[in-house]
GROMACS .gro file of C-alpha atoms in nm:
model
  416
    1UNK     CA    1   8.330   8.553   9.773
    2UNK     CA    2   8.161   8.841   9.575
    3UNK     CA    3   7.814   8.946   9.624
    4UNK     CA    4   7.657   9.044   9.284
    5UNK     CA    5   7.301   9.085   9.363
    6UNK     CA    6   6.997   8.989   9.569
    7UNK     CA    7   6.643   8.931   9.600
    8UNK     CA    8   6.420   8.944   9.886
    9UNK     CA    9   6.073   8.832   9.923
   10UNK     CA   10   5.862   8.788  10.290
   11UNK     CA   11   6.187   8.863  10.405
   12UNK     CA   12   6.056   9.039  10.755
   13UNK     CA   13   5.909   9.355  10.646
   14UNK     CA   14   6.071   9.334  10.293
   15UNK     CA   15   5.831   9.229  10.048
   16UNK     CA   16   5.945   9.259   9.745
   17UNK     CA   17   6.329   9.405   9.663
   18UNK     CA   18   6.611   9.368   9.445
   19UNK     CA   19   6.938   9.506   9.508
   20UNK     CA   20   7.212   9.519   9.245
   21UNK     CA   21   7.559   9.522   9.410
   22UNK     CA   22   7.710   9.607   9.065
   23UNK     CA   23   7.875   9.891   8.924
   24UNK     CA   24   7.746   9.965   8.602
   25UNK     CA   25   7.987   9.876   8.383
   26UNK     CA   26   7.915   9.497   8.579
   27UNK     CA   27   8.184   9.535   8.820
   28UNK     CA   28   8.185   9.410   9.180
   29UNK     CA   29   8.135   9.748   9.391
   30UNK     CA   30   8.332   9.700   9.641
   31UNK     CA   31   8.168   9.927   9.896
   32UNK     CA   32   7.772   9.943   9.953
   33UNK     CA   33   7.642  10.137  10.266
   34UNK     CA   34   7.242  10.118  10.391
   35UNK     CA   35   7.119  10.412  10.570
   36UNK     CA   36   6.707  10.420  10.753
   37UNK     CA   37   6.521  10.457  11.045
   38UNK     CA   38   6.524  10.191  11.320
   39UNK     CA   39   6.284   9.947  11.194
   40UNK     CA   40   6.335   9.875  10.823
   41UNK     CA   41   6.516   9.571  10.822
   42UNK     CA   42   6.889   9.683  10.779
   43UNK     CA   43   7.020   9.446  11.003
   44UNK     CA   44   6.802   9.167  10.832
   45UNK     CA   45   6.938   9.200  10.436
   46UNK     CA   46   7.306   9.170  10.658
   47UNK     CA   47   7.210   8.826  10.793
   48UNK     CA   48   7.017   8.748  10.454
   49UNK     CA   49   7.329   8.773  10.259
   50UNK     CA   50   7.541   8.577  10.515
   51UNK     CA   51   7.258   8.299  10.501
   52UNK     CA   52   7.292   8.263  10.131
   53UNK     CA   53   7.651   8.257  10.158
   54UNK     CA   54   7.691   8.040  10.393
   55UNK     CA   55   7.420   7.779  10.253
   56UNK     CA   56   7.064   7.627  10.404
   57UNK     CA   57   7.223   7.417  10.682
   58UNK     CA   58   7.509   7.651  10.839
   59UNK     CA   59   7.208   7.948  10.806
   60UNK     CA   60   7.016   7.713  10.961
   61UNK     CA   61   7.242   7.706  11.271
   62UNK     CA   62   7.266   8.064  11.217
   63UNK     CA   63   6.970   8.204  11.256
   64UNK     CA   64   6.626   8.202  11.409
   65UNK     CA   65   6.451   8.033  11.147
   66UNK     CA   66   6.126   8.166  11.244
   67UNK     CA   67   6.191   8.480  11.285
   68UNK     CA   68   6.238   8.570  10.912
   69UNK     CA   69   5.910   8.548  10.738
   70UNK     CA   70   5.704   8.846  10.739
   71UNK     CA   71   5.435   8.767  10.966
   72UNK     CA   72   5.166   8.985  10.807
   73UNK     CA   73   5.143   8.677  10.506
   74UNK     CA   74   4.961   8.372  10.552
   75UNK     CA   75   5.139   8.066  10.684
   76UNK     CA   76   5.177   7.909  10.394
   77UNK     CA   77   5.363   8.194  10.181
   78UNK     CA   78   5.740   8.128  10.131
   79UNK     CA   79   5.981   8.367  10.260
   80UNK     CA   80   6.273   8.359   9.956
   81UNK     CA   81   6.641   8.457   9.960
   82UNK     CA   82   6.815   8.506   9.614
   83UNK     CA   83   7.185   8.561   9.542
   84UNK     CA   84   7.408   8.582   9.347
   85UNK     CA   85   7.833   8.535   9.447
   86UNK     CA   86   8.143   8.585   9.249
   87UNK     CA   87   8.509   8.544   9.349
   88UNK     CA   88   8.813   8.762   9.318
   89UNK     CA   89   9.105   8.695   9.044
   90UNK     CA   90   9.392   8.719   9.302
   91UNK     CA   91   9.297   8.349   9.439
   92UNK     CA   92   9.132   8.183   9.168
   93UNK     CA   93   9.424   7.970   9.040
   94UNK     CA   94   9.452   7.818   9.401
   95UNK     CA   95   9.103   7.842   9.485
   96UNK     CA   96   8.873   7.518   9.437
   97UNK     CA   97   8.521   7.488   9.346
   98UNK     CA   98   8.344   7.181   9.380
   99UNK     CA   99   8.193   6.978   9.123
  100UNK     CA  100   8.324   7.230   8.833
  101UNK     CA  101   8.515   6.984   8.601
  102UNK     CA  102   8.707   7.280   8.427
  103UNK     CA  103   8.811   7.564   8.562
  104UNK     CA  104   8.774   7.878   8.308
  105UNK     CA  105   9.015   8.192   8.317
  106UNK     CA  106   8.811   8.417   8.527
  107UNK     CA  107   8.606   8.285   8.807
  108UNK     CA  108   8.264   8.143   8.785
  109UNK     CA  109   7.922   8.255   8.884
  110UNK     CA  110   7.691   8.088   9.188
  111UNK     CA  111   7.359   8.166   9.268
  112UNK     CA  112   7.225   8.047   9.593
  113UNK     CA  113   6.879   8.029   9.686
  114UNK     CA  114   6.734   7.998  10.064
  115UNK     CA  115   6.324   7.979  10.147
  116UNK     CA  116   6.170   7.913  10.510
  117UNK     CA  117   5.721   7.939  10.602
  118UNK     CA  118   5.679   8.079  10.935
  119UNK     CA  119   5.605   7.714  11.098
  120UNK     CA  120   5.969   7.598  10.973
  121UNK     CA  121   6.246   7.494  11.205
  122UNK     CA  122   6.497   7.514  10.943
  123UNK     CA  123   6.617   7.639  10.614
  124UNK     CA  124   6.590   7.492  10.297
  125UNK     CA  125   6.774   7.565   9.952
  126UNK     CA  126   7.061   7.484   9.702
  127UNK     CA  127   7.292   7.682   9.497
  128UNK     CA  128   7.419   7.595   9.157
  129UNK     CA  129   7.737   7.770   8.904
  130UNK     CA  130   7.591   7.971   8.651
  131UNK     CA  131   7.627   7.916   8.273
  132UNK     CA  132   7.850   7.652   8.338
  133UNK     CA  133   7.784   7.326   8.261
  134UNK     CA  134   7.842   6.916   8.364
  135UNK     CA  135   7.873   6.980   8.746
  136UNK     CA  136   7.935   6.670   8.957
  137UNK     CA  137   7.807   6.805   9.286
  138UNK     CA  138   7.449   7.011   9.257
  139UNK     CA  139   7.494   7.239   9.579
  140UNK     CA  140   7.874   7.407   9.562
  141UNK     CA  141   7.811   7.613   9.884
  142UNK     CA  142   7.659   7.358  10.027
  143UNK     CA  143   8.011   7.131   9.978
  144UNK     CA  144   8.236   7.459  10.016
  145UNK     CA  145   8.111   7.503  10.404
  146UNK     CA  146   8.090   7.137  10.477
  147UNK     CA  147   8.453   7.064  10.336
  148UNK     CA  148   8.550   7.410  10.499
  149UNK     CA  149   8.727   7.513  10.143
  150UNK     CA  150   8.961   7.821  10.179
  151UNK     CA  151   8.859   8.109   9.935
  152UNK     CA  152   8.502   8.119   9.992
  153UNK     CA  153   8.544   8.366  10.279
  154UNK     CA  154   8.260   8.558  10.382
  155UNK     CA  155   8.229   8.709  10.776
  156UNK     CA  156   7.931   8.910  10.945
  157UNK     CA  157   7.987   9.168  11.266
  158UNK     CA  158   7.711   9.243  11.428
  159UNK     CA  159   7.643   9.561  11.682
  160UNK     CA  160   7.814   9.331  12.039
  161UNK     CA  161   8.210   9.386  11.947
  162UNK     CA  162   8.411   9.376  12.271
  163UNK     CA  163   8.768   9.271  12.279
  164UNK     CA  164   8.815   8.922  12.483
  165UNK     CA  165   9.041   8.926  12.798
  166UNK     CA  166   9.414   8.784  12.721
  167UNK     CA  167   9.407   8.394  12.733
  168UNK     CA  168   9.065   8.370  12.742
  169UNK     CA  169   9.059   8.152  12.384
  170UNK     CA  170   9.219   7.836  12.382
  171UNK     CA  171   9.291   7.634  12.044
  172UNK     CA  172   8.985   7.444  12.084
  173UNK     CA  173   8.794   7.708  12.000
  174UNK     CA  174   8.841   7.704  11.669
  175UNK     CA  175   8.713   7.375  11.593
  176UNK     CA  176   8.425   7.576  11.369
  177UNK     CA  177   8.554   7.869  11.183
  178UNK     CA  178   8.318   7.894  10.949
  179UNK     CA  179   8.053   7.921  11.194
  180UNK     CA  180   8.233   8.138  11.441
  181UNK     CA  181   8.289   8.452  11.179
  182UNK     CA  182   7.933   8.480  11.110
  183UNK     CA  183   7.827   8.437  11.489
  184UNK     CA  184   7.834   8.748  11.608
  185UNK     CA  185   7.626   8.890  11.331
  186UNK     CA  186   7.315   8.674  11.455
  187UNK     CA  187   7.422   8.771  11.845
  188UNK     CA  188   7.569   8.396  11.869
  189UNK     CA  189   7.833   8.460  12.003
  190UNK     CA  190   8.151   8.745  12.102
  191UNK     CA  191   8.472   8.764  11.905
  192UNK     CA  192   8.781   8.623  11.890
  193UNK     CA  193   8.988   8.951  11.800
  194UNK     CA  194   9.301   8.987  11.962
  195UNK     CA  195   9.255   8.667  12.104
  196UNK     CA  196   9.406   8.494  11.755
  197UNK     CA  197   9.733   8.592  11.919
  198UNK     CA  198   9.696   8.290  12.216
  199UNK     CA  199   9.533   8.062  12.026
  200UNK     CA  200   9.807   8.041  11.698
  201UNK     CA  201  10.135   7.845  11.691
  202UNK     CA  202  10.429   8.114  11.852
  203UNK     CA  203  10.526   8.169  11.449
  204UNK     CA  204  10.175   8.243  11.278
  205UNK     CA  205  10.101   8.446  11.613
  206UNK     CA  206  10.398   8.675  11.550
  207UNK     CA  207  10.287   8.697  11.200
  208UNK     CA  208   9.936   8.801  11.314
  209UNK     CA  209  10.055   9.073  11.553
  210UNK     CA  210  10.270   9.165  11.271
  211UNK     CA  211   9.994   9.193  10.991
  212UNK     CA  212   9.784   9.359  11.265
  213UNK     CA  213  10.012   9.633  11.342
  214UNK     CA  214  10.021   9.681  10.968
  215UNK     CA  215   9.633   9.766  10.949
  216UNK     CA  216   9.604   9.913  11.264
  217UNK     CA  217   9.883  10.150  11.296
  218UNK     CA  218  10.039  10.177  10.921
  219UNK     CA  219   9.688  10.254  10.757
  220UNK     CA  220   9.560  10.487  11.079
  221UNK     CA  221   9.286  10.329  11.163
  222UNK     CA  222   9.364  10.382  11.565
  223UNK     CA  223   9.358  10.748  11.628
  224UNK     CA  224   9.658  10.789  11.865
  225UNK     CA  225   9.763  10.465  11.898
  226UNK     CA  226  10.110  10.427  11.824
  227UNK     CA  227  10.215  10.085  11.945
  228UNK     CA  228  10.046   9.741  12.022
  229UNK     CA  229  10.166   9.456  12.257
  230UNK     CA  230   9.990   9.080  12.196
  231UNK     CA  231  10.208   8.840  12.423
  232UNK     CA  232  10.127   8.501  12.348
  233UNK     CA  233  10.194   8.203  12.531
  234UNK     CA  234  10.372   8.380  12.780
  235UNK     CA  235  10.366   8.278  13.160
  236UNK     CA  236  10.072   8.434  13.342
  237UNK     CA  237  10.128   8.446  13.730
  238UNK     CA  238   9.864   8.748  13.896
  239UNK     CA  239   9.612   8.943  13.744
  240UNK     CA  240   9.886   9.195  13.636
  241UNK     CA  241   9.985   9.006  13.415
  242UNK     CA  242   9.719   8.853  13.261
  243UNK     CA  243   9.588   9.236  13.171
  244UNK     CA  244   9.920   9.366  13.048
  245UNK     CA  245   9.923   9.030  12.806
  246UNK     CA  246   9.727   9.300  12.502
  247UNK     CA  247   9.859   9.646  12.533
  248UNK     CA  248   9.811   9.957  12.289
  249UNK     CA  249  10.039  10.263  12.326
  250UNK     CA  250   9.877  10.604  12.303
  251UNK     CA  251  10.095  10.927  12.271
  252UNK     CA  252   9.894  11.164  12.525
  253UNK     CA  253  10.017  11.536  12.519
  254UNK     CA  254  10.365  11.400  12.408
  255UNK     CA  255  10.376  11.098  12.676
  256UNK     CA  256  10.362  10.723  12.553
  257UNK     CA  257  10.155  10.557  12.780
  258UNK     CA  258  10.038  10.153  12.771
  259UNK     CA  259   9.676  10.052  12.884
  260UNK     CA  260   9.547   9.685  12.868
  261UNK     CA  261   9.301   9.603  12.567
  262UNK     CA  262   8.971   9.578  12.811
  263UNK     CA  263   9.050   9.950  12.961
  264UNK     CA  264   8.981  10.132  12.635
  265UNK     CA  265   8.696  10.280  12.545
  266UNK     CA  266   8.444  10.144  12.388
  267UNK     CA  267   8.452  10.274  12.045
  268UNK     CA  268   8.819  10.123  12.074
  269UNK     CA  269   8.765   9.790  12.161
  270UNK     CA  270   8.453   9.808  11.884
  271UNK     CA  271   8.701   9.908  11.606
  272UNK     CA  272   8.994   9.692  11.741
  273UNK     CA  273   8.767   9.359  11.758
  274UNK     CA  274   8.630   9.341  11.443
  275UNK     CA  275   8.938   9.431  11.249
  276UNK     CA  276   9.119   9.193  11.463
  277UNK     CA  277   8.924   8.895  11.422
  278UNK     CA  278   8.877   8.984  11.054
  279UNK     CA  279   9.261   8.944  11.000
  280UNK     CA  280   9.291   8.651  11.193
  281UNK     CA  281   9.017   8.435  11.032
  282UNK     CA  282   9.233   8.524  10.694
  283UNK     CA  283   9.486   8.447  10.819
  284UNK     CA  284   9.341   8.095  10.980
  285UNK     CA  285   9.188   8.018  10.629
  286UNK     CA  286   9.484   8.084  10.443
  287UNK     CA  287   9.706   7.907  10.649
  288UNK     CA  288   9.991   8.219  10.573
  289UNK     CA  289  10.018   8.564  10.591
  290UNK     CA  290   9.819   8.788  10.348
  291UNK     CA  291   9.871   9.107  10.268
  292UNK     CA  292   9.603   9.381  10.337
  293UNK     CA  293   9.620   9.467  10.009
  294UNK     CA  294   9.571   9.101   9.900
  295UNK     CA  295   9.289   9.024  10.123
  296UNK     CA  296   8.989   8.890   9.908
  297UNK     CA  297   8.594   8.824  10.045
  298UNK     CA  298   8.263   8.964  10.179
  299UNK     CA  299   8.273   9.129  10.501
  300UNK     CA  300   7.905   9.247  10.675
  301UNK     CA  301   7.916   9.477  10.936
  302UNK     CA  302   7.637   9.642  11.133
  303UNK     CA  303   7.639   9.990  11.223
  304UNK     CA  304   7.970  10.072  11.122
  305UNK     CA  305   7.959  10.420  11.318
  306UNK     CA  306   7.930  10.206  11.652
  307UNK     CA  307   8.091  10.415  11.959
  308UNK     CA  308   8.233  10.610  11.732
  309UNK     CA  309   8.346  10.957  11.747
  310UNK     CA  310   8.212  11.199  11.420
  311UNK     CA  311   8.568  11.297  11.364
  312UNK     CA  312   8.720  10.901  11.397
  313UNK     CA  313   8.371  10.838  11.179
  314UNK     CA  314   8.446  11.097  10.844
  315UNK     CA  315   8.759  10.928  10.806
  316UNK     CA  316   8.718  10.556  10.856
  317UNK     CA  317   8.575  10.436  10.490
  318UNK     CA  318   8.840  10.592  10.311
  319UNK     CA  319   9.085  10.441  10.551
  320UNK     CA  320   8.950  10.145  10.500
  321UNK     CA  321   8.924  10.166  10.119
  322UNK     CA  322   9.244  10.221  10.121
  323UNK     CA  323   9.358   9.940  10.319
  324UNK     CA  324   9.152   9.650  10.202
  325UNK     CA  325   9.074   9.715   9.830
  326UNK     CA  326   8.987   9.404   9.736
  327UNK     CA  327   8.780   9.365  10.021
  328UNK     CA  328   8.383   9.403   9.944
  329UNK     CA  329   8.203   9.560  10.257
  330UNK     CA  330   7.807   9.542  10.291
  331UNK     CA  331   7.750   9.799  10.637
  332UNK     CA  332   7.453   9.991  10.787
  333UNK     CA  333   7.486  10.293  10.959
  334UNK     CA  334   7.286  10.535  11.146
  335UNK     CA  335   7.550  10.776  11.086
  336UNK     CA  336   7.567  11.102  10.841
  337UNK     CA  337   7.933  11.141  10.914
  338UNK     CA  338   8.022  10.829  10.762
  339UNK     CA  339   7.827  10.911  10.408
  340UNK     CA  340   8.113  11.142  10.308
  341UNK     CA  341   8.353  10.853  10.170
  342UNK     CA  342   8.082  10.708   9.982
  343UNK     CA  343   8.025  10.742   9.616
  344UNK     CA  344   7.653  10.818   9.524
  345UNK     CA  345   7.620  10.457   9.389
  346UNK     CA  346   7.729  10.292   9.713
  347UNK     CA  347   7.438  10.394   9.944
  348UNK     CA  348   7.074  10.313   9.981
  349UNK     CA  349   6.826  10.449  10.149
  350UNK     CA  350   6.561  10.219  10.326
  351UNK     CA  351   6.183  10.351  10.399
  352UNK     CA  352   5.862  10.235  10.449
  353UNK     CA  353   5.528  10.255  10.257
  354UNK     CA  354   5.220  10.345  10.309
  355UNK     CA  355   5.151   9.953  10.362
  356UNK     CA  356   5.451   9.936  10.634
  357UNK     CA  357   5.668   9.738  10.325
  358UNK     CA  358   6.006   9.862  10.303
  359UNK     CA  359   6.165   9.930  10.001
  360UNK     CA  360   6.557  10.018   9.874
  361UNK     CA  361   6.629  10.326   9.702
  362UNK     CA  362   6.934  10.495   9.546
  363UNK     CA  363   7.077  10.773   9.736
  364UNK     CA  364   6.951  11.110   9.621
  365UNK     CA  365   7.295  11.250   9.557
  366UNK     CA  366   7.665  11.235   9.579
  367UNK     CA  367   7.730  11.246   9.989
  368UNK     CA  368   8.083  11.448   9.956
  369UNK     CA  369   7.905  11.711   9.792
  370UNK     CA  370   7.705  11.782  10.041
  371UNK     CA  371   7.675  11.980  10.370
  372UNK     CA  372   7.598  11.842  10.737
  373UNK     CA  373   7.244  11.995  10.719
  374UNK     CA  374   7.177  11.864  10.333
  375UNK     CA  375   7.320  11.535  10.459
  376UNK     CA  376   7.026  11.513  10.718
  377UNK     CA  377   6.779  11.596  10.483
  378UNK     CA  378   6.861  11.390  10.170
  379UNK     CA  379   6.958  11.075  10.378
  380UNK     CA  380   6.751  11.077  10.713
  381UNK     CA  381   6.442  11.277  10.643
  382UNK     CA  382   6.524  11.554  10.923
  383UNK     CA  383   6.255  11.770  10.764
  384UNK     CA  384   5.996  11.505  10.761
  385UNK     CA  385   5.939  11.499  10.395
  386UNK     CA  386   5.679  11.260  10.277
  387UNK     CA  387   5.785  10.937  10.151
  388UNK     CA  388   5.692  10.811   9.805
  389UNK     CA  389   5.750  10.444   9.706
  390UNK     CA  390   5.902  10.378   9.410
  391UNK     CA  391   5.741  10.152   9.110
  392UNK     CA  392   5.864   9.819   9.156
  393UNK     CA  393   6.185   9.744   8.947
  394UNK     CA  394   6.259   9.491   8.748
  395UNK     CA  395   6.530   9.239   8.843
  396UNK     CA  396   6.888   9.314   8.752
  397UNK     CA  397   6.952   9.174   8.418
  398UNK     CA  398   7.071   8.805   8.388
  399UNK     CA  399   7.461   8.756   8.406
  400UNK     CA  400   7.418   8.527   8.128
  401UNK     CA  401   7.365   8.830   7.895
  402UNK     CA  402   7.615   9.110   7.979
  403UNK     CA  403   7.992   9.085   7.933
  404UNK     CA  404   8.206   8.979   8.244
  405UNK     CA  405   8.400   9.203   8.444
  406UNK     CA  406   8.632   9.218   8.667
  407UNK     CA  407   8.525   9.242   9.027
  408UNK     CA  408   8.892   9.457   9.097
  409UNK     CA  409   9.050   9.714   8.888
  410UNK     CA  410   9.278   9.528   8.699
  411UNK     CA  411   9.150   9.414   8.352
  412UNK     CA  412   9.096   9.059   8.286
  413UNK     CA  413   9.099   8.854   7.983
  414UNK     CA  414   8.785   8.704   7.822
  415UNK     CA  415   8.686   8.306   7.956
  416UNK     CA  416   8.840   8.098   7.703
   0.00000   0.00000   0.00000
């Protein structure tokens, strides 16, 4: 899945926003990056998007129901969740979407819609394809998570990412997939990570520690790691063992030396976890190996800059960009050294009114143009500047209206 847009209302401290995730020539942008104070609900539009994508009765699982209207409305005022999803080109001919009786030659539109009061236990909502009509089933996401349909992938990382000890996952454990990679975005729940290499077959394991050697170690995403070692189903007899199961080799002043996964630090185990159980859930839903490259969906991740050293931080987007560009990431940081592998479209700033409402805005300029010091000041108000809220916006225009584009470089024909 794409994200195209969203809506907020009652949402927390959000009271009225729209957010376009759009370039503007209508493509998906593939990156967007939301920088504020502690406070202003960053973490919240994360879990709002996974709720919409994952429909009213996973989010309901999900999420603390209660918690999400804004608590300075009456009890009767709806809290509302608006969105609107895409899906990349690359699966679409193998991809299946419920209740559409033809499928067109670029992928459909779906908006989904979640509400909640502040005395409700649970979610309530639908979503429905847009300008496409005679639909057998009325609530597509709602059927896509129940019949656990590959190609609608969408997974949420929250700010606890630790790596599991070896054999600590057993195959069991992924009796709910869908639930389990949006988890640890609502603090339900740790990771999985490296621990996709015990709980796969012995052949899709080796292809796992394959693909993640790939990412990890081909696209430099682990300074100074040079090596990893995932032994799965292997024969653990003492402790020794059991640590030395996950290894990763480190060249230190020109010696290689092996530490188990749970030594490192933690900024390594933060960047190792997520990336790890990102690949594996692909893999798990795909049921095959897929390259980086190939790898399609929405990925949320809070506080990106986590443990993270300002060097290891200046470097990781475009890594990433690079490594997964067909990927579409939706992060928060609290970070300026991340900013500089932004564009100036893919960041937004969050602050408060003089009513306590929070509201989006673009950033003010183009990060890589701009110093540490001017990075400070544009993005996180170092000089104290007063804050001025915009005038409300109207709503990104309807889909329905514009031409579609493709949510990847490559052109795409018109829908026949």
């Amino acid at each position: 899945m794409y994200l195209r847009s969203l809506t907020l209302q009652n949402l927390k401290l959000l009271r009225d926003v729209a957010i376009s995730f759009t370039r503007p020539d209508g493509e998906v942008r593939p990156w967007t990056v939301f920088v504020g104070e502690n406070g202003v609900c960053k973490t919240a539009i994360l879990q709002a998007i996974g709720l919409a994508a994952s429909g009213c009765s996973l989010g309901s699982e999900l999420a603390d129901v209660t918690s999400l209207p804004d608590r300075r409305q009456p009890p009767t005022e709806l809290m509302l969740i608006g969105a609107e999803f895409t899906f990349g080109q690359e699966g679409h001919k193998a991809r299946q979407y419920p209740g559409l009786e033809k499928k067109h030659s670029l992928p459909p539109y779906v908006r989904s819609s979640i509400a909640a009061k502040s005395t409700w236990r649970e979610l309530v909502g639908s979503s429905r394809y847009v300008g496409v009509e005679h639909t057998q089933v009325f609530d597509p996401i709602r059927e896509a998570r129940r019949t656990q349909l590959p190609g609608w992938f969408v997974a949420g990382y929250g700010t606890v990412r630790t790596l599991p000890r070896p054999h600590s996952f057993h195959a069991d454990g992924l009796s709910d997939p869908l639930r389990q990679r949006m988890a640890n975005l609502f603090d339900q729940g740790g990771l999985i990570a490296t621990g996709f290499a015990d709980v796969f077959e012995p052949a899709q394991a080796k292809a796992y520690v394959k693909l993640l050697k790939q990412v990890l170690l081909q696209g430099n995403l682990l300074p100074g790691v040079v090596d990893l070692e995932l032994q799965s189903h292997g024969i653990v007899r003492t402790r020794q063992d059991l640590l030395e199961a996950h290894r990763f080799e480190f060249n230190l002043g020109g010696q290689r030396v092996k530490l188990p996964a749970t030594w490192l630090s933690r900024g390594y185990q933060g960047a190792i976890a997520w990336l790890a159980d990102l690949i594996g859930h692909i893999l798990l839903e795909a049921g095959k190996p897929v390259p980086p490259e190939r790898m399609e969906g929405l990925v949320l991740v809070d506080e990106l800059d986590l443990h993270l050293h300002p060097h290891w931080q200046t470097t990781l987007i475009t890594t990433l960009k690079q490594v997964f560009p067909k990927l579409q990431f939706v992060a928060t940081t609290h970070s300026a050294m991340l900013l500089p592998g932004l564009e100036q479209e893919e960041v937004f700033v969050l602050r408060q009114d003089d009513e306590g409402n929070v509201y989006v805005s673009p950033a003010p300029s183009t990060p890589s143009f701009l110093t540490g010091s001017e990075l400070l000041d544009a993005f996180f108000d170092r000089k104290g500047k007063p804050l001025k809220a915009p005038s409300r916006k109207p709503p990104p225009p309807s889909p329905e209206k514009k031409p579609r584009a493709a949510s990847r470089p490559a052109a795409r024909s018109k829908r026949k």
